[in-house]
PDB file of C-alpha atoms and ligand atoms in Angstrom:
ATOM      1  CA  MET W   1      23.197 -48.371 -67.510  1.00 91.00           C
ATOM      2  CA  ASP W   2      19.770 -47.004 -68.990  1.00 97.00           C
ATOM      3  CA  LEU W   3      21.799 -43.400 -69.318  1.00 98.00           C
ATOM      4  CA  GLN W   4      18.689 -42.089 -71.519  1.00 98.00           C
ATOM      5  CA  GLY W   5      16.755 -43.161 -68.671  1.00 98.00           C
ATOM      6  CA  ILE W   6      18.532 -41.811 -65.746  1.00 98.00           C
ATOM      7  CA  LEU W   7      18.654 -38.237 -67.606  1.00 98.00           C
ATOM      8  CA  GLU W   8      14.799 -38.331 -68.448  1.00 98.00           C
ATOM      9  CA  GLU W   9      14.467 -38.832 -64.578  1.00 98.00           C
ATOM     10  CA  ILE W  10      16.697 -36.341 -63.400  1.00 98.00           C
ATOM     11  CA  ALA W  11      15.029 -33.646 -65.812  1.00 98.00           C
ATOM     12  CA  TYR W  12      11.443 -35.168 -64.725  1.00 97.00           C
ATOM     13  CA  ALA W  13      12.376 -34.076 -61.120  1.00 97.00           C
ATOM     14  CA  LEU W  14      14.294 -30.951 -61.575  1.00 96.00           C
ATOM     15  CA  ALA W  15      12.371 -29.025 -64.568  1.00 92.00           C
ATOM     16  CA  PRO W  16       9.360 -28.218 -62.421  1.00 92.00           C
ATOM     17  CA  ARG W  17      11.893 -26.494 -59.715  1.00 93.00           C
ATOM     18  CA  ALA W  18      13.244 -24.771 -62.651  1.00 92.00           C
ATOM     19  CA  ALA W  19       9.982 -23.278 -63.770  1.00 90.00           C
ATOM     20  CA  ALA W  20       9.218 -22.396 -60.052  1.00 90.00           C
ATOM     21  CA  GLY W  21      12.188 -20.085 -60.024  1.00 85.00           C
ATOM     22  CA  ALA W  22      15.311 -22.124 -58.371  1.00 89.00           C
ATOM     23  CA  GLY W  23      18.545 -19.843 -58.343  1.00 91.00           C
ATOM     24  CA  LYS W  24      19.018 -16.212 -59.658  1.00 92.00           C
ATOM     25  CA  VAL W  25      19.510 -15.763 -62.929  1.00 93.00           C
ATOM     26  CA  ALA W  26      23.094 -13.629 -63.634  1.00 92.00           C
ATOM     27  CA  ASP W  27      21.630  -9.998 -64.150  1.00 88.00           C
ATOM     28  CA  TYR W  28      24.987  -8.044 -63.922  1.00 90.00           C
ATOM     29  CA  ILE W  29      25.285  -8.878 -67.864  1.00 91.00           C
ATOM     30  CA  PRO W  30      21.731  -7.065 -69.164  1.00 91.00           C
ATOM     31  CA  ALA W  31      21.560  -9.579 -72.013  1.00 89.00           C
ATOM     32  CA  LEU W  32      21.701 -12.414 -69.606  1.00 90.00           C
ATOM     33  CA  ALA W  33      19.307 -10.982 -67.235  1.00 90.00           C
ATOM     34  CA  ARG W  34      16.582 -11.513 -69.908  1.00 89.00           C
ATOM     35  CA  VAL W  35      16.705 -15.309 -70.201  1.00 89.00           C
ATOM     36  CA  PRO W  36      14.150 -16.965 -68.831  1.00 89.00           C
ATOM     37  CA  ALA W  37      15.009 -18.995 -65.703  1.00 90.00           C
ATOM     38  CA  ALA W  38      12.590 -21.576 -66.329  1.00 93.00           C
ATOM     39  CA  HIS W  39      15.166 -23.890 -68.553  1.00 96.00           C
ATOM     40  CA  PHE W  40      16.393 -27.175 -67.685  1.00 97.00           C
ATOM     41  CA  GLY W  41      18.804 -29.529 -69.866  1.00 98.00           C
ATOM     42  CA  ILE W  42      20.940 -32.168 -69.553  1.00 98.00           C
ATOM     43  CA  ALA W  43      23.128 -34.199 -72.507  1.00 98.00           C
ATOM     44  CA  LEU W  44      25.750 -36.725 -72.243  1.00 98.00           C
ATOM     45  CA  ARG W  45      28.123 -38.597 -74.786  1.00 98.00           C
ATOM     46  CA  THR W  46      30.181 -41.563 -74.016  1.00 98.00           C
ATOM     47  CA  ARG W  47      33.393 -42.532 -74.505  1.00 97.00           C
ATOM     48  CA  ASP W  48      32.354 -44.500 -77.921  1.00 95.00           C
ATOM     49  CA  GLY W  49      30.020 -42.144 -78.934  1.00 97.00           C
ATOM     50  CA  HIS W  50      26.718 -42.839 -77.843  1.00 98.00           C
ATOM     51  CA  GLU W  51      24.394 -39.712 -76.923  1.00 98.00           C
ATOM     52  CA  ALA W  52      21.571 -39.235 -74.483  1.00 98.00           C
ATOM     53  CA  ALA W  53      19.791 -36.021 -73.962  1.00 98.00           C
ATOM     54  CA  ALA W  54      16.697 -34.618 -72.014  1.00 98.00           C
ATOM     55  CA  GLY W  55      14.726 -31.359 -71.309  1.00 97.00           C
ATOM     56  CA  ASP W  56      16.230 -28.354 -72.975  1.00 97.00           C
ATOM     57  CA  ALA W  57      19.110 -29.934 -73.992  1.00 98.00           C
ATOM     58  CA  HIS W  58      19.052 -29.125 -77.757  1.00 98.00           C
ATOM     59  CA  LEU W  59      18.383 -25.433 -76.789  1.00 97.00           C
ATOM     60  CA  ALA W  60      21.542 -22.680 -77.134  1.00 97.00           C
ATOM     61  CA  PHE W  61      22.553 -20.971 -74.390  1.00 97.00           C
ATOM     62  CA  SER W  62      25.436 -18.825 -73.261  1.00 97.00           C
ATOM     63  CA  ILE W  63      28.289 -20.636 -72.442  1.00 98.00           C
ATOM     64  CA  GLN W  64      30.388 -17.782 -70.338  1.00 98.00           C
ATOM     65  CA  SER W  65      33.109 -19.555 -68.158  1.00 98.00           C
ATOM     66  CA  ILE W  66      32.882 -22.614 -69.953  1.00 98.00           C
ATOM     67  CA  SER W  67      34.563 -21.067 -72.808  1.00 98.00           C
ATOM     68  CA  LYS W  68      37.721 -20.868 -70.382  1.00 98.00           C
ATOM     69  CA  LEU W  69      38.128 -24.782 -70.965  1.00 98.00           C
ATOM     70  CA  PHE W  70      38.114 -24.295 -74.670  1.00 98.00           C
ATOM     71  CA  THR W  71      40.316 -21.318 -74.890  1.00 98.00           C
ATOM     72  CA  LEU W  72      42.933 -22.973 -72.402  1.00 98.00           C
ATOM     73  CA  THR W  73      42.824 -26.233 -74.850  1.00 98.00           C
ATOM     74  CA  LEU W  74      43.805 -24.088 -78.060  1.00 98.00           C
ATOM     75  CA  ALA W  75      46.430 -22.428 -75.405  1.00 98.00           C
ATOM     76  CA  MET W  76      47.966 -25.709 -74.854  1.00 98.00           C
ATOM     77  CA  GLN W  77      47.642 -26.763 -78.338  1.00 97.00           C
ATOM     78  CA  THR W  78      49.604 -23.427 -79.325  1.00 94.00           C
ATOM     79  CA  LEU W  79      51.996 -22.551 -76.778  1.00 95.00           C
ATOM     80  CA  PRO W  80      55.125 -24.021 -75.398  1.00 94.00           C
ATOM     81  CA  ASP W  81      54.203 -24.637 -71.670  1.00 93.00           C
ATOM     82  CA  GLU W  82      56.942 -22.040 -70.393  1.00 92.00           C
ATOM     83  CA  GLU W  83      55.237 -19.413 -72.299  1.00 92.00           C
ATOM     84  CA  LEU W  84      51.806 -20.181 -71.380  1.00 94.00           C
ATOM     85  CA  TRP W  85      52.195 -20.804 -67.388  1.00 96.00           C
ATOM     86  CA  GLN W  86      54.571 -17.924 -67.082  1.00 93.00           C
ATOM     87  CA  ARG W  87      51.897 -15.554 -65.999  1.00 91.00           C
ATOM     88  CA  ILE W  88      49.121 -17.764 -64.678  1.00 96.00           C
ATOM     89  CA  GLY W  89      49.325 -20.065 -61.526  1.00 96.00           C
ATOM     90  CA  ARG W  90      47.389 -23.569 -61.163  1.00 96.00           C
ATOM     91  CA  GLU W  91      46.129 -23.169 -57.556  1.00 95.00           C
ATOM     92  CA  PRO W  92      42.307 -22.737 -56.766  1.00 95.00           C
ATOM     93  CA  SER W  93      41.477 -19.372 -55.729  1.00 91.00           C
ATOM     94  CA  GLY W  94      39.179 -19.569 -53.215  1.00 88.00           C
ATOM     95  CA  ASN W  95      37.645 -16.576 -54.187  1.00 89.00           C
ATOM     96  CA  PRO W  96      35.037 -15.220 -56.439  1.00 88.00           C
ATOM     97  CA  PHE W  97      35.444 -15.664 -60.090  1.00 90.00           C
ATOM     98  CA  ASN W  98      35.702 -11.781 -60.843  1.00 89.00           C
ATOM     99  CA  SER W  99      37.957 -10.926 -57.621  1.00 89.00           C
ATOM    100  CA  LEU W 100      40.513  -8.480 -57.645  1.00 90.00           C
ATOM    101  CA  ILE W 101      41.939  -9.348 -54.336  1.00 91.00           C
ATOM    102  CA  GLN W 102      44.732 -11.798 -55.085  1.00 91.00           C
ATOM    103  CA  LEU W 103      46.210  -9.975 -57.926  1.00 93.00           C
ATOM    104  CA  GLU W 104      47.786  -6.855 -56.134  1.00 91.00           C
ATOM    105  CA  THR W 105      49.783  -9.476 -53.569  1.00 91.00           C
ATOM    106  CA  GLU W 106      50.328 -12.024 -56.141  1.00 92.00           C
ATOM    107  CA  ARG W 107      51.619  -8.940 -58.672  1.00 94.00           C
ATOM    108  CA  GLY W 108      49.302  -9.410 -61.530  1.00 95.00           C
ATOM    109  CA  ILE W 109      49.642 -13.404 -62.224  1.00 96.00           C
ATOM    110  CA  ALA W 110      46.257 -14.899 -62.012  1.00 96.00           C
ATOM    111  CA  ARG W 111      45.926 -18.226 -59.689  1.00 96.00           C
ATOM    112  CA  ASN W 112      44.437 -20.011 -62.218  1.00 97.00           C
ATOM    113  CA  PRO W 113      43.117 -20.207 -65.915  1.00 97.00           C
ATOM    114  CA  PHE W 114      39.703 -20.841 -64.808  1.00 97.00           C
ATOM    115  CA  ILE W 115      39.064 -17.320 -62.855  1.00 96.00           C
ATOM    116  CA  ASN W 116      38.528 -14.534 -64.794  1.00 97.00           C
ATOM    117  CA  ALA W 117      41.730 -12.678 -64.751  1.00 97.00           C
ATOM    118  CA  GLY W 118      43.652 -16.059 -65.512  1.00 97.00           C
ATOM    119  CA  ALA W 119      41.117 -16.333 -68.593  1.00 98.00           C
ATOM    120  CA  ILE W 120      41.706 -12.843 -69.709  1.00 98.00           C
ATOM    121  CA  ALA W 121      45.601 -13.748 -69.499  1.00 98.00           C
ATOM    122  CA  VAL W 122      44.845 -16.881 -71.713  1.00 98.00           C
ATOM    123  CA  ALA W 123      42.944 -14.498 -74.324  1.00 98.00           C
ATOM    124  CA  ASP W 124      45.923 -12.129 -74.414  1.00 98.00           C
ATOM    125  CA  ARG W 125      48.126 -15.105 -75.315  1.00 97.00           C
ATOM    126  CA  LEU W 126      45.891 -16.426 -77.972  1.00 97.00           C
ATOM    127  CA  VAL W 127      45.689 -13.024 -79.419  1.00 98.00           C
ATOM    128  CA  THR W 128      49.689 -12.461 -79.452  1.00 97.00           C
ATOM    129  CA  HIS W 129      49.647 -15.880 -81.873  1.00 95.00           C
ATOM    130  CA  GLY W 130      46.781 -14.645 -84.251  1.00 94.00           C
ATOM    131  CA  ASP W 131      43.367 -14.998 -85.381  1.00 96.00           C
ATOM    132  CA  ALA W 132      42.251 -15.888 -81.775  1.00 98.00           C
ATOM    133  CA  LYS W 133      38.381 -15.388 -82.149  1.00 98.00           C
ATOM    134  CA  ARG W 134      38.290 -17.541 -85.597  1.00 98.00           C
ATOM    135  CA  ARG W 135      40.327 -19.973 -84.091  1.00 98.00           C
ATOM    136  CA  VAL W 136      38.122 -20.642 -81.011  1.00 98.00           C
ATOM    137  CA  LEU W 137      35.110 -20.966 -83.352  1.00 98.00           C
ATOM    138  CA  ALA W 138      36.543 -23.549 -85.654  1.00 98.00           C
ATOM    139  CA  LEU W 139      38.004 -25.567 -82.179  1.00 98.00           C
ATOM    140  CA  LEU W 140      34.561 -25.880 -81.160  1.00 98.00           C
ATOM    141  CA  SER W 141      32.753 -26.235 -84.354  1.00 98.00           C
ATOM    142  CA  SER W 142      35.079 -29.164 -85.346  1.00 98.00           C
ATOM    143  CA  LEU W 143      34.571 -30.670 -82.055  1.00 98.00           C
ATOM    144  CA  CYS W 144      31.019 -30.635 -81.992  1.00 96.00           C
ATOM    145  CA  GLY W 145      30.477 -31.240 -85.520  1.00 97.00           C
ATOM    146  CA  GLU W 146      28.155 -28.440 -86.002  1.00 97.00           C
ATOM    147  CA  ALA W 147      28.842 -24.460 -86.935  1.00 97.00           C
ATOM    148  CA  VAL W 148      29.201 -22.723 -83.525  1.00 98.00           C
ATOM    149  CA  VAL W 149      28.961 -18.855 -83.200  1.00 97.00           C
ATOM    150  CA  PHE W 150      28.930 -15.836 -80.871  1.00 98.00           C
ATOM    151  CA  ASP W 151      26.165 -14.010 -79.808  1.00 97.00           C
ATOM    152  CA  GLU W 152      27.244 -10.808 -80.770  1.00 97.00           C
ATOM    153  CA  GLU W 153      24.535  -9.017 -78.431  1.00 96.00           C
ATOM    154  CA  VAL W 154      25.699 -10.711 -75.550  1.00 96.00           C
ATOM    155  CA  ALA W 155      29.437  -9.824 -76.306  1.00 97.00           C
ATOM    156  CA  ALA W 156      28.692  -6.534 -76.863  1.00 97.00           C
ATOM    157  CA  SER W 157      26.587  -6.195 -73.720  1.00 95.00           C
ATOM    158  CA  GLU W 158      29.453  -7.450 -71.651  1.00 96.00           C
ATOM    159  CA  ALA W 159      31.751  -5.016 -73.370  1.00 96.00           C
ATOM    160  CA  ALA W 160      29.473  -2.573 -72.297  1.00 96.00           C
ATOM    161  CA  THR W 161      29.161  -3.572 -68.466  1.00 95.00           C
ATOM    162  CA  GLY W 162      32.024  -5.191 -68.028  1.00 95.00           C
ATOM    163  CA  TYR W 163      33.970  -3.074 -65.597  1.00 96.00           C
ATOM    164  CA  ARG W 164      35.584  -5.766 -63.317  1.00 96.00           C
ATOM    165  CA  ASN W 165      36.910  -7.542 -66.199  1.00 97.00           C
ATOM    166  CA  VAL W 166      38.491  -4.217 -67.365  1.00 98.00           C
ATOM    167  CA  ALA W 167      39.638  -3.444 -64.183  1.00 97.00           C
ATOM    168  CA  LEU W 168      41.255  -6.747 -63.881  1.00 97.00           C
ATOM    169  CA  ALA W 169      42.994  -6.709 -66.929  1.00 98.00           C
ATOM    170  CA  ASN W 170      44.323  -2.712 -66.255  1.00 97.00           C
ATOM    171  CA  PHE W 171      45.566  -4.456 -63.215  1.00 96.00           C
ATOM    172  CA  MET W 172      47.504  -7.119 -64.662  1.00 97.00           C
ATOM    173  CA  LYS W 173      48.666  -4.832 -67.510  1.00 98.00           C
ATOM    174  CA  SER W 174      49.993  -2.653 -64.887  1.00 97.00           C
ATOM    175  CA  PHE W 175      52.369  -5.621 -63.803  1.00 97.00           C
ATOM    176  CA  GLN W 176      53.517  -6.138 -67.453  1.00 96.00           C
ATOM    177  CA  ARG W 177      51.408  -9.187 -67.216  1.00 96.00           C
ATOM    178  CA  ILE W 178      49.271  -8.469 -70.659  1.00 97.00           C
ATOM    179  CA  ASP W 179      51.237  -7.982 -73.955  1.00 97.00           C
ATOM    180  CA  ASN W 180      48.413  -6.720 -76.434  1.00 98.00           C
ATOM    181  CA  PRO W 181      46.264  -3.463 -75.829  1.00 98.00           C
ATOM    182  CA  VAL W 182      43.793  -4.469 -72.846  1.00 98.00           C
ATOM    183  CA  GLU W 183      40.774  -3.827 -75.148  1.00 98.00           C
ATOM    184  CA  SER W 184      42.082  -6.510 -77.440  1.00 98.00           C
ATOM    185  CA  ALA W 185      42.627  -9.078 -74.796  1.00 98.00           C
ATOM    186  CA  LEU W 186      39.081  -8.309 -73.368  1.00 98.00           C
ATOM    187  CA  ASP W 187      37.436  -8.176 -77.098  1.00 98.00           C
ATOM    188  CA  MET W 188      38.654 -11.878 -77.295  1.00 98.00           C
ATOM    189  CA  TYR W 189      37.406 -12.548 -73.803  1.00 98.00           C
ATOM    190  CA  PHE W 190      33.785 -11.161 -74.155  1.00 98.00           C
ATOM    191  CA  HIS W 191      33.464 -13.097 -77.347  1.00 98.00           C
ATOM    192  CA  GLN W 192      34.565 -16.383 -76.001  1.00 98.00           C
ATOM    193  CA  CYS W 193      32.083 -15.926 -73.198  1.00 98.00           C
ATOM    194  CA  SER W 194      29.217 -14.852 -75.755  1.00 98.00           C
ATOM    195  CA  ILE W 195      29.320 -18.349 -77.479  1.00 98.00           C
ATOM    196  CA  ALA W 196      25.766 -20.238 -77.507  1.00 97.00           C
ATOM    197  CA  MET W 197      25.910 -23.781 -77.605  1.00 98.00           C
ATOM    198  CA  SER W 198      23.257 -26.348 -76.313  1.00 98.00           C
ATOM    199  CA  CYS W 199      24.367 -28.841 -73.824  1.00 98.00           C
ATOM    200  CA  ALA W 200      24.430 -31.447 -76.814  1.00 98.00           C
ATOM    201  CA  GLN W 201      26.797 -29.314 -78.343  1.00 98.00           C
ATOM    202  CA  VAL W 202      28.862 -28.714 -75.376  1.00 98.00           C
ATOM    203  CA  ALA W 203      28.859 -32.575 -74.150  1.00 98.00           C
ATOM    204  CA  ARG W 204      30.072 -33.793 -77.560  1.00 98.00           C
ATOM    205  CA  ALA W 205      32.835 -31.111 -77.762  1.00 98.00           C
ATOM    206  CA  ALA W 206      34.004 -32.076 -74.181  1.00 98.00           C
ATOM    207  CA  GLY W 207      34.418 -35.680 -75.314  1.00 98.00           C
ATOM    208  CA  TYR W 208      38.167 -35.386 -75.724  1.00 98.00           C
ATOM    209  CA  LEU W 209      38.506 -35.086 -71.911  1.00 98.00           C
ATOM    210  CA  CYS W 210      37.017 -38.387 -71.672  1.00 98.00           C
ATOM    211  CA  ARG W 211      39.040 -40.109 -74.202  1.00 97.00           C
ATOM    212  CA  ASP W 212      42.659 -39.374 -73.289  1.00 97.00           C
ATOM    213  CA  GLY W 213      42.683 -36.228 -75.835  1.00 98.00           C
ATOM    214  CA  ALA W 214      41.171 -38.062 -78.911  1.00 98.00           C
ATOM    215  CA  HIS W 215      38.908 -35.668 -80.774  1.00 98.00           C
ATOM    216  CA  PRO W 216      35.126 -37.050 -80.151  1.00 97.00           C
ATOM    217  CA  LEU W 217      34.353 -37.375 -83.532  1.00 97.00           C
ATOM    218  CA  GLU W 218      37.598 -37.620 -85.930  1.00 95.00           C
ATOM    219  CA  ASP W 219      39.165 -40.756 -85.197  1.00 93.00           C
ATOM    220  CA  GLY W 220      42.990 -40.719 -85.165  1.00 94.00           C
ATOM    221  CA  THR W 221      43.000 -36.720 -84.218  1.00 97.00           C
ATOM    222  CA  GLN W 222      44.529 -35.871 -80.979  1.00 98.00           C
ATOM    223  CA  VAL W 223      43.125 -32.579 -80.004  1.00 98.00           C
ATOM    224  CA  VAL W 224      45.481 -32.547 -76.671  1.00 98.00           C
ATOM    225  CA  THR W 225      47.637 -35.186 -75.386  1.00 98.00           C
ATOM    226  CA  ASP W 226      46.870 -37.790 -72.944  1.00 97.00           C
ATOM    227  CA  ARG W 227      48.803 -36.133 -70.540  1.00 97.00           C
ATOM    228  CA  GLN W 228      47.417 -32.627 -71.337  1.00 98.00           C
ATOM    229  CA  ALA W 229      43.787 -33.967 -70.889  1.00 98.00           C
ATOM    230  CA  ARG W 230      44.552 -35.259 -67.349  1.00 98.00           C
ATOM    231  CA  ARG W 231      45.820 -32.007 -66.290  1.00 98.00           C
ATOM    232  CA  LEU W 232      42.830 -30.095 -67.923  1.00 98.00           C
ATOM    233  CA  ASN W 233      40.542 -32.577 -66.049  1.00 98.00           C
ATOM    234  CA  ALA W 234      43.138 -32.006 -62.617  1.00 98.00           C
ATOM    235  CA  LEU W 235      42.147 -28.284 -63.244  1.00 98.00           C
ATOM    236  CA  MET W 236      38.753 -28.494 -63.527  1.00 98.00           C
ATOM    237  CA  LEU W 237      37.985 -30.334 -60.588  1.00 97.00           C
ATOM    238  CA  THR W 238      40.423 -28.104 -58.635  1.00 97.00           C
ATOM    239  CA  CYS W 239      39.536 -24.758 -60.185  1.00 97.00           C
ATOM    240  CA  GLY W 240      36.731 -25.219 -62.402  1.00 97.00           C
ATOM    241  CA  THR W 241      33.559 -24.025 -60.260  1.00 96.00           C
ATOM    242  CA  TYR W 242      35.544 -20.935 -58.548  1.00 89.00           C
ATOM    243  CA  ASP W 243      35.343 -20.797 -54.905  1.00 91.00           C
ATOM    244  CA  ALA W 244      32.591 -23.700 -54.598  1.00 95.00           C
ATOM    245  CA  ALA W 245      35.618 -26.153 -55.924  1.00 95.00           C
ATOM    246  CA  GLY W 246      35.629 -27.999 -52.707  1.00 95.00           C
ATOM    247  CA  GLU W 247      31.772 -28.547 -52.380  1.00 96.00           C
ATOM    248  CA  PHE W 248      31.872 -29.551 -55.606  1.00 97.00           C
ATOM    249  CA  ALA W 249      34.431 -31.947 -55.218  1.00 97.00           C
ATOM    250  CA  TYR W 250      32.770 -33.053 -51.792  1.00 97.00           C
ATOM    251  CA  ARG W 251      29.426 -33.514 -53.530  1.00 96.00           C
ATOM    252  CA  ILE W 252      29.942 -34.706 -57.010  1.00 97.00           C
ATOM    253  CA  GLY W 253      33.742 -35.824 -57.385  1.00 97.00           C
ATOM    254  CA  LEU W 254      34.033 -35.004 -60.945  1.00 98.00           C
ATOM    255  CA  PRO W 255      36.016 -32.598 -62.937  1.00 98.00           C
ATOM    256  CA  CYS W 256      33.568 -29.601 -63.829  1.00 98.00           C
ATOM    257  CA  LYS W 257      33.495 -26.503 -65.466  1.00 98.00           C
ATOM    258  CA  SER W 258      30.701 -23.903 -65.037  1.00 98.00           C
ATOM    259  CA  GLY W 259      29.500 -20.427 -66.630  1.00 97.00           C
ATOM    260  CA  VAL W 260      27.104 -17.529 -65.284  1.00 97.00           C
ATOM    261  CA  GLY W 261      24.949 -18.592 -68.203  1.00 97.00           C
ATOM    262  CA  GLY W 262      24.148 -21.658 -65.814  1.00 97.00           C
ATOM    263  CA  GLY W 263      25.834 -24.369 -67.872  1.00 98.00           C
ATOM    264  CA  ILE W 264      27.737 -26.598 -66.288  1.00 98.00           C
ATOM    265  CA  VAL W 265      30.346 -29.618 -67.986  1.00 98.00           C
ATOM    266  CA  ALA W 266      31.442 -32.275 -66.163  1.00 98.00           C
ATOM    267  CA  VAL W 267      34.033 -35.292 -67.416  1.00 98.00           C
ATOM    268  CA  VAL W 268      33.647 -39.096 -66.054  1.00 98.00           C
ATOM    269  CA  PRO W 269      37.243 -39.919 -67.250  1.00 96.00           C
ATOM    270  CA  ASP W 270      37.805 -42.753 -69.544  1.00 97.00           C
ATOM    271  CA  THR W 271      33.871 -42.920 -69.549  1.00 98.00           C
ATOM    272  CA  LEU W 272      31.500 -40.025 -70.624  1.00 98.00           C
ATOM    273  CA  SER W 273      31.160 -35.944 -70.640  1.00 98.00           C
ATOM    274  CA  LEU W 274      27.955 -34.436 -69.848  1.00 98.00           C
ATOM    275  CA  CYS W 275      26.633 -31.102 -69.617  1.00 98.00           C
ATOM    276  CA  VAL W 276      23.769 -29.562 -67.621  1.00 98.00           C
ATOM    277  CA  TRP W 277      22.079 -26.265 -68.130  1.00 98.00           C
ATOM    278  CA  SER W 278      19.272 -24.508 -66.157  1.00 97.00           C
ATOM    279  CA  PRO W 279      19.791 -20.477 -65.516  1.00 96.00           C
ATOM    280  CA  GLY W 280      19.271 -19.907 -61.736  1.00 96.00           C
ATOM    281  CA  LEU W 281      22.834 -19.419 -60.258  1.00 96.00           C
ATOM    282  CA  ASP W 282      23.509 -19.874 -56.616  1.00 95.00           C
ATOM    283  CA  HIS W 283      25.489 -17.489 -54.567  1.00 93.00           C
ATOM    284  CA  SER W 284      28.972 -18.879 -56.368  1.00 91.00           C
ATOM    285  CA  GLY W 285      27.823 -18.175 -59.466  1.00 93.00           C
ATOM    286  CA  ASN W 286      27.147 -21.814 -60.828  1.00 95.00           C
ATOM    287  CA  SER W 287      23.942 -22.940 -61.441  1.00 97.00           C
ATOM    288  CA  ALA W 288      21.785 -24.164 -58.479  1.00 96.00           C
ATOM    289  CA  LEU W 289      20.012 -26.820 -60.015  1.00 97.00           C
ATOM    290  CA  GLY W 290      22.757 -28.112 -62.415  1.00 98.00           C
ATOM    291  CA  MET W 291      24.988 -28.890 -59.116  1.00 97.00           C
ATOM    292  CA  GLU W 292      21.900 -30.786 -58.091  1.00 97.00           C
ATOM    293  CA  ALA W 293      21.554 -32.539 -61.119  1.00 98.00           C
ATOM    294  CA  LEU W 294      25.197 -33.887 -61.355  1.00 98.00           C
ATOM    295  CA  GLU W 295      24.962 -35.040 -57.675  1.00 98.00           C
ATOM    296  CA  MET W 296      21.582 -37.069 -58.643  1.00 98.00           C
ATOM    297  CA  PHE W 297      23.882 -38.405 -61.471  1.00 98.00           C
ATOM    298  CA  VAL W 298      26.509 -39.487 -59.443  1.00 98.00           C
ATOM    299  CA  SER W 299      24.426 -41.258 -57.216  1.00 97.00           C
ATOM    300  CA  ALA W 300      22.163 -42.905 -59.791  1.00 98.00           C
ATOM    301  CA  THR W 301      25.439 -44.224 -61.876  1.00 97.00           C
ATOM    302  CA  GLY W 302      28.163 -44.502 -59.204  1.00 96.00           C
ATOM    303  CA  LEU W 303      30.036 -42.706 -61.645  1.00 96.00           C
ATOM    304  CA  SER W 304      32.918 -40.313 -59.808  1.00 92.00           C
ATOM    305  CA  VAL W 305      36.685 -40.446 -60.021  1.00 94.00           C
ATOM    306  CA  PHE W 306      36.523 -41.281 -56.358  1.00 92.00           C
TER     307      PHE W 306
HETATM  308  N1  LIG G   1      31.564 -13.383 -68.809  1.00 64.61           N
HETATM  309  C1  LIG G   1      31.401 -13.690 -67.402  1.00 64.61           C
HETATM  310  C2  LIG G   1      32.247 -12.196 -66.686  1.00 64.61           C
HETATM  311  O1  LIG G   1      33.162 -12.111 -66.809  1.00 64.61           O
HETATM  312  C3  LIG G   1      32.052 -15.212 -67.185  1.00 64.61           C
HETATM  313  C4  LIG G   1      32.038 -15.321 -65.494  1.00 64.61           C
HETATM  314  C5  LIG G   1      31.555 -16.568 -65.397  1.00 64.61           C
HETATM  315  O2  LIG G   1      31.158 -17.257 -66.381  1.00 64.61           O
HETATM  316  N2  LIG G   1      31.786 -17.184 -64.302  1.00 64.61           N
HETATM  317  O3  LIG G   1      31.474 -12.054 -65.634  1.00 64.61           O
END
C-alpha cells in the first residue's frame, strides 16, 4: 500500500480547509489561543519501522491530553494494578473532559484516566513515586529517539488560568483521593499537557501500541506487556476522545487519543500508529479536520479494528 501517497492526498485535501479556518482553536488556555489555525500535519510509523509524513508533520505542537496516554503508560510500568485503579475507573464518561458533574456522585473517583480528573489522579500517583516530570520526558524521548521538552510558557499559562483543573483536584482531595498537595499533582499535570512534539514524533512514540508493547526503536525492550498494550488500546477506543468516543468508534473504529492542541494519535493494532494535527477544534474539543483525516485514512486503507 502506498501509505506516503495516501497521507499526501489527505494533506492536499485538508490543508486548504485548515487555512480557511475549520474549527475553533482552544482559547481557554491563553498560550494556545495564539497558535495559528492554518496548520495540518499527518504522520505514521508502521509496525516494522517505515515512516511516512505529509503537511506540517515535523512542526511541534502542544500535545495536551495526548500526554494522558503516556502518563498512564508510565503509571502502568510503575504501579501495581490495585494501586493504579483504586481511585480511577475505566468507563467512558459521556461528559466533557473537564466536567465536574460525576465526581460528586462518584465520591471523587474519576471515570477514566483520559478525562482531566483521571489524569490528575494519575499525575498524583506518579508524583508519589518520585521524579514524575523527568520520567515522563525520559519516556517520550526514548520512545521517539529525540529530546522531548516541556513548553514552560504553555505550562505557566495553564497554571495561571486552569481554574477547572484546580477545582477538580481540590474536589478529589476532599474525598481523600489525592495524596500529595494539589499544587504538586497539578504542577505535574500542567507540565505534561505542555509537552511539545510533532506528528512524526508522536506517531513514533505511540509505536509500542501497534507492536504488542515492544519499544518502537529498541529491539528486545518492552515498554509495557502485550496485555497492557491491549488494555491501553481498549481505553483509547472507549474513552480517548471524551464525549465523542462513540462517534469516533462509529466513524473511524480505531483506538484514538486527542488533545486540545489539535493533535490526535490513533493506532491500528499490529499494523501502525499515526498522528494528525490541526488546531481547529469541534464542539467536543477534538480536532475537526483531524477527525476527518482519520476517517479518510480508514476509507482509503480499509484499516480498522472492525
Ligand atoms: N490542558 C488541557 C486542560 O486541562 C487538556 C485538555 C485536553 O487536551 N482535552 O484543559
